[in-house]
Amino acid sequence: MLKIYNTLTRKTEEFQTLEPDLVKMYVCGVTVYNDAHVGHAMSALVFDIIRRYLEYRGHTVKHVMNYTDVDDKIIQRAKQLNEDPLILSQRYIEDYTQDLASLNVLPATSYPQVSKTMPLIIKFIEVLIQKEAAYAAPNGDVYFSVISDKDYGKLSGRKLDDMQAGSRIEVEEAKDHPMDFALWKAAKPGEISWDSPWGKGRPGWHIECSAMNLAELGEQIDIHGGGNDLIFPHHENEIAQTESYTGREFARYWVHNGMLQLGGEKMSKSLGNIVSIKEFLSQREADVMRMLVLNGSYRAPLLFNDDTLDAAQKNVERLKSALRPASASASGLAADAIAALASASESAKTNFTDAMDNDFNTAGAIAVLFELSKFINTARDNSATGEQLKSAQGVFRELSSVLGLKLEEKKGSGDAEAFINLLIEVRAEVRKQKLWALSDQIRDKLKELNVIIEDSKDGTKWRYL
RNA sequence: GGCGUCGUGGCCAAGUGGUAAGGCAAGGGUCUGCAAAACCCUCAUCACGGGUUCGAAUCCCGUCGACGCCUCCA
């Protein structure tokens, strides 16, 4: 039985879908005005892993990830670059799509955009006004009225009185209540805008997600996800809007990932301590980032530094070792060893599911893979044939792909391969003649070129580092 | 100030009542011409102080500390 920690109740709850076997999952994507960073990658990876696991457990997942392509920061950036805001955001959407593909994140079912949801957003706001959950102010803005929502604050555990006391925001004169937030913002001169019953303007930050959710998934969804920095105000306001609109419970499970930490602090644009996904991938392979996430727990802060990345990279290498082929001269395993390997595979599956069922305990799931890899490697060391390894390696491959790990050996150019093989042939001859210095020199020089040579009983193998 | 998360070996990190998974690093070993890889062995009593319990890292109270949100943020 899958259990998920629900931010709304602050409890780990049994997962039950609204409709049998179907999971409606909405994950807040990014505001597209700049290169996405590894913190965004963490969030995307967390929900990719969740989605993959739900599918592994037999659910069909409708996975919606939005792009916020109309926003203050986009407008500002577009002004700097003297570019149309929508062209700018479209460029970054394509960019981010590529980043996600590079990270082996499965494509979402759909990717709604604010700019393409405008009629529905306007209609949504009109309904809120009709229901007296929102009001148009004289300045052309429309605000959501927080006092109209009796349980406003339930997600973040705040009370309106507390928030007023701690508020450091300059309160707009036009607001009835200081915590009221904008559903619609009147356009300033020269800004991109859309026509509405309240004049030219554009949506506030939170309403798009409520509208796009409704459009893509309906009034109620199973999982709503995002970074835990979105709990307040973004998700709090989303709940307020949607539940005021529908009169029903919005999302069953609110799932939030922890923040990536760089040098003990959250990575964020305002702190300037950013590593973009592209920068990261120019240094390390995608599996390393994923392993970093898998090794931790998705709700906790994740340390991103050279030490944790080096360890993650080693972990990836280690897992890859399980998939290496049997020795060509393998003579075969004894019957009891074959049985032991088979039973190790079976318990790996069970233990994997047990771990993942416990609020996606990926660290536990990874430990299961390490254990299975040990069994496989021992079997190979004990002369298992390829045929005898096949089934266990199949299980290993299956489970690691549920986590989204590719575990591919690196490839170089086909041309280089022929030369490397040639060098290895020559080196084999040199070794026959016991010219160890020369033989070692070849090995060292190849290593400098990121080609690792490993000698064994039945010949020399090589791989790219 | 308010709300919340958390504090497990050198590092990353599972475990939420019955005497501490896994990985990295380190040390020893098998294999190897030497390496590398793989495999084997060694390596913690869970921030601190109280309490509940036959029994607590795991529940309760307190202290100290870290981090996040309260303002754009995955």
PDB file of C-alpha atoms (C1' of nucleotides) in Angstrom, chain A residues 29 39-40 43 73 156 158 169 205 226-227 229-230 260 266-267 295 297 314-315 318 324 361 370 374 377 381 436 440 443 454-455, chain B residues 1-5 12-16 21-25 31 33-40 67-74:
ATOM      1  CA  GLY A  29       6.602  24.235 -13.516  1.00  0.00           C
ATOM      2  CA  GLY A  39      17.083  23.422  -8.159  1.00  0.00           C
ATOM      3  CA  HIS A  40      14.428  23.259 -10.847  1.00  0.00           C
ATOM      4  CA  SER A  43      11.922  19.326  -8.457  1.00  0.00           C
ATOM      5  CA  LYS A  73       9.935  39.182 -14.416  1.00  0.00           C
ATOM      6  CA  SER A 156       0.558  26.623   5.280  1.00  0.00           C
ATOM      7  CA  ARG A 158      -1.252  30.240   9.102  1.00  0.00           C
ATOM      8  CA  ILE A 169       4.577  44.169   2.588  1.00  0.00           C
ATOM      9  CA  TRP A 205       0.472  35.043 -10.175  1.00  0.00           C
ATOM     10  CA  GLY A 226       5.914  21.687  -6.385  1.00  0.00           C
ATOM     11  CA  GLY A 227       8.785  23.018  -4.319  1.00  0.00           C
ATOM     12  CA  ASP A 229       8.769  27.345  -1.219  1.00  0.00           C
ATOM     13  CA  LEU A 230       5.468  27.429  -3.088  1.00  0.00           C
ATOM     14  CA  LEU A 260      18.502  22.263  -3.063  1.00  0.00           C
ATOM     15  CA  LYS A 266      18.945  27.509  -0.657  1.00  0.00           C
ATOM     16  CA  MET A 267      19.872  27.982  -4.278  1.00  0.00           C
ATOM     17  CA  ASN A 295      20.154   9.218  -2.291  1.00  0.00           C
ATOM     18  CA  SER A 297      14.654  12.071   0.744  1.00  0.00           C
ATOM     19  CA  LYS A 314      30.635   6.864  -7.708  1.00  0.00           C
ATOM     20  CA  ASN A 315      27.250   5.439  -6.845  1.00  0.00           C
ATOM     21  CA  ARG A 318      28.819   1.183  -8.968  1.00  0.00           C
ATOM     22  CA  ARG A 324      28.424  -5.497 -17.255  1.00  0.00           C
ATOM     23  CA  ASN A 361      11.782   6.235   0.090  1.00  0.00           C
ATOM     24  CA  PHE A 370      23.175  -1.914  -4.369  1.00  0.00           C
ATOM     25  CA  LYS A 374      26.417  -7.215  -5.173  1.00  0.00           C
ATOM     26  CA  ASN A 377      28.673  -9.145  -9.391  1.00  0.00           C
ATOM     27  CA  ASP A 381      32.927 -13.348 -10.354  1.00  0.00           C
ATOM     28  CA  TRP A 436      55.409  -3.828 -18.298  1.00  0.00           C
ATOM     29  CA  ASP A 440      51.536   0.600 -18.240  1.00  0.00           C
ATOM     30  CA  ARG A 443      47.237   2.342 -19.952  1.00  0.00           C
ATOM     31  CA  GLU A 454      40.881  -3.287 -17.161  1.00  0.00           C
ATOM     32  CA  ASP A 455      42.850  -6.510 -17.611  1.00  0.00           C
TER      33      ASP A 455
ATOM     34  C1'   G B   1       7.855  37.964  16.070  1.00  0.00           C
ATOM     35  C1'   G B   2       4.529  33.940  13.582  1.00  0.00           C
ATOM     36  C1'   C B   3       4.314  29.162  10.927  1.00  0.00           C
ATOM     37  C1'   G B   4       7.007  24.794   9.526  1.00  0.00           C
ATOM     38  C1'   U B   5      10.984  21.098   8.748  1.00  0.00           C
ATOM     39  C1'   C B  12      25.847  11.822   2.103  1.00  0.00           C
ATOM     40  C1'   A B  13      21.882   9.246   4.272  1.00  0.00           C
ATOM     41  C1'   A B  14      17.661   5.126   5.559  1.00  0.00           C
ATOM     42  C1'   G B  15      15.264   3.635   9.879  1.00  0.00           C
ATOM     43  C1'   U B  16       9.501   6.565  13.659  1.00  0.00           C
ATOM     44  C1'   A B  21      19.935  -0.161   5.837  1.00  0.00           C
ATOM     45  C1'   G B  22      22.949   1.532   1.898  1.00  0.00           C
ATOM     46  C1'   G B  23      26.736   4.461  -0.490  1.00  0.00           C
ATOM     47  C1'   C B  24      31.305   7.568  -0.360  1.00  0.00           C
ATOM     48  C1'   A B  25      35.931   8.048   2.228  1.00  0.00           C
ATOM     49  C1'   C B  31      42.382 -11.477  -7.574  1.00  0.00           C
ATOM     50  C1'   G B  33      53.120  -8.614 -13.499  1.00  0.00           C
ATOM     51  C1'   C B  34      51.421  -3.963 -11.302  1.00  0.00           C
ATOM     52  C1'   A B  35      46.929  -1.541 -11.464  1.00  0.00           C
ATOM     53  C1'   A B  36      41.725  -0.982 -12.134  1.00  0.00           C
ATOM     54  C1'   A B  37      37.104  -3.212 -11.444  1.00  0.00           C
ATOM     55  C1'   A B  38      34.662  -6.786  -8.543  1.00  0.00           C
ATOM     56  C1'   C B  39      34.311  -9.507  -3.996  1.00  0.00           C
ATOM     57  C1'   C B  40      35.347 -10.308   1.544  1.00  0.00           C
ATOM     58  C1'   C B  67      17.351  25.391   7.499  1.00  0.00           C
ATOM     59  C1'   G B  68      12.795  26.981   4.913  1.00  0.00           C
ATOM     60  C1'   C B  69       8.345  30.134   4.466  1.00  0.00           C
ATOM     61  C1'   C B  70       5.971  34.753   6.079  1.00  0.00           C
ATOM     62  C1'   U B  71       8.445  39.299  -0.287  1.00  0.00           C
ATOM     63  C1'   C B  72       9.678  36.873  -6.637  1.00  0.00           C
ATOM     64  C1'   C B  73      11.248  31.726  -6.016  1.00  0.00           C
ATOM     65  C1'   A B  74      11.212  24.438  -7.793  1.00  0.00           C
TER      66        A B  74
END
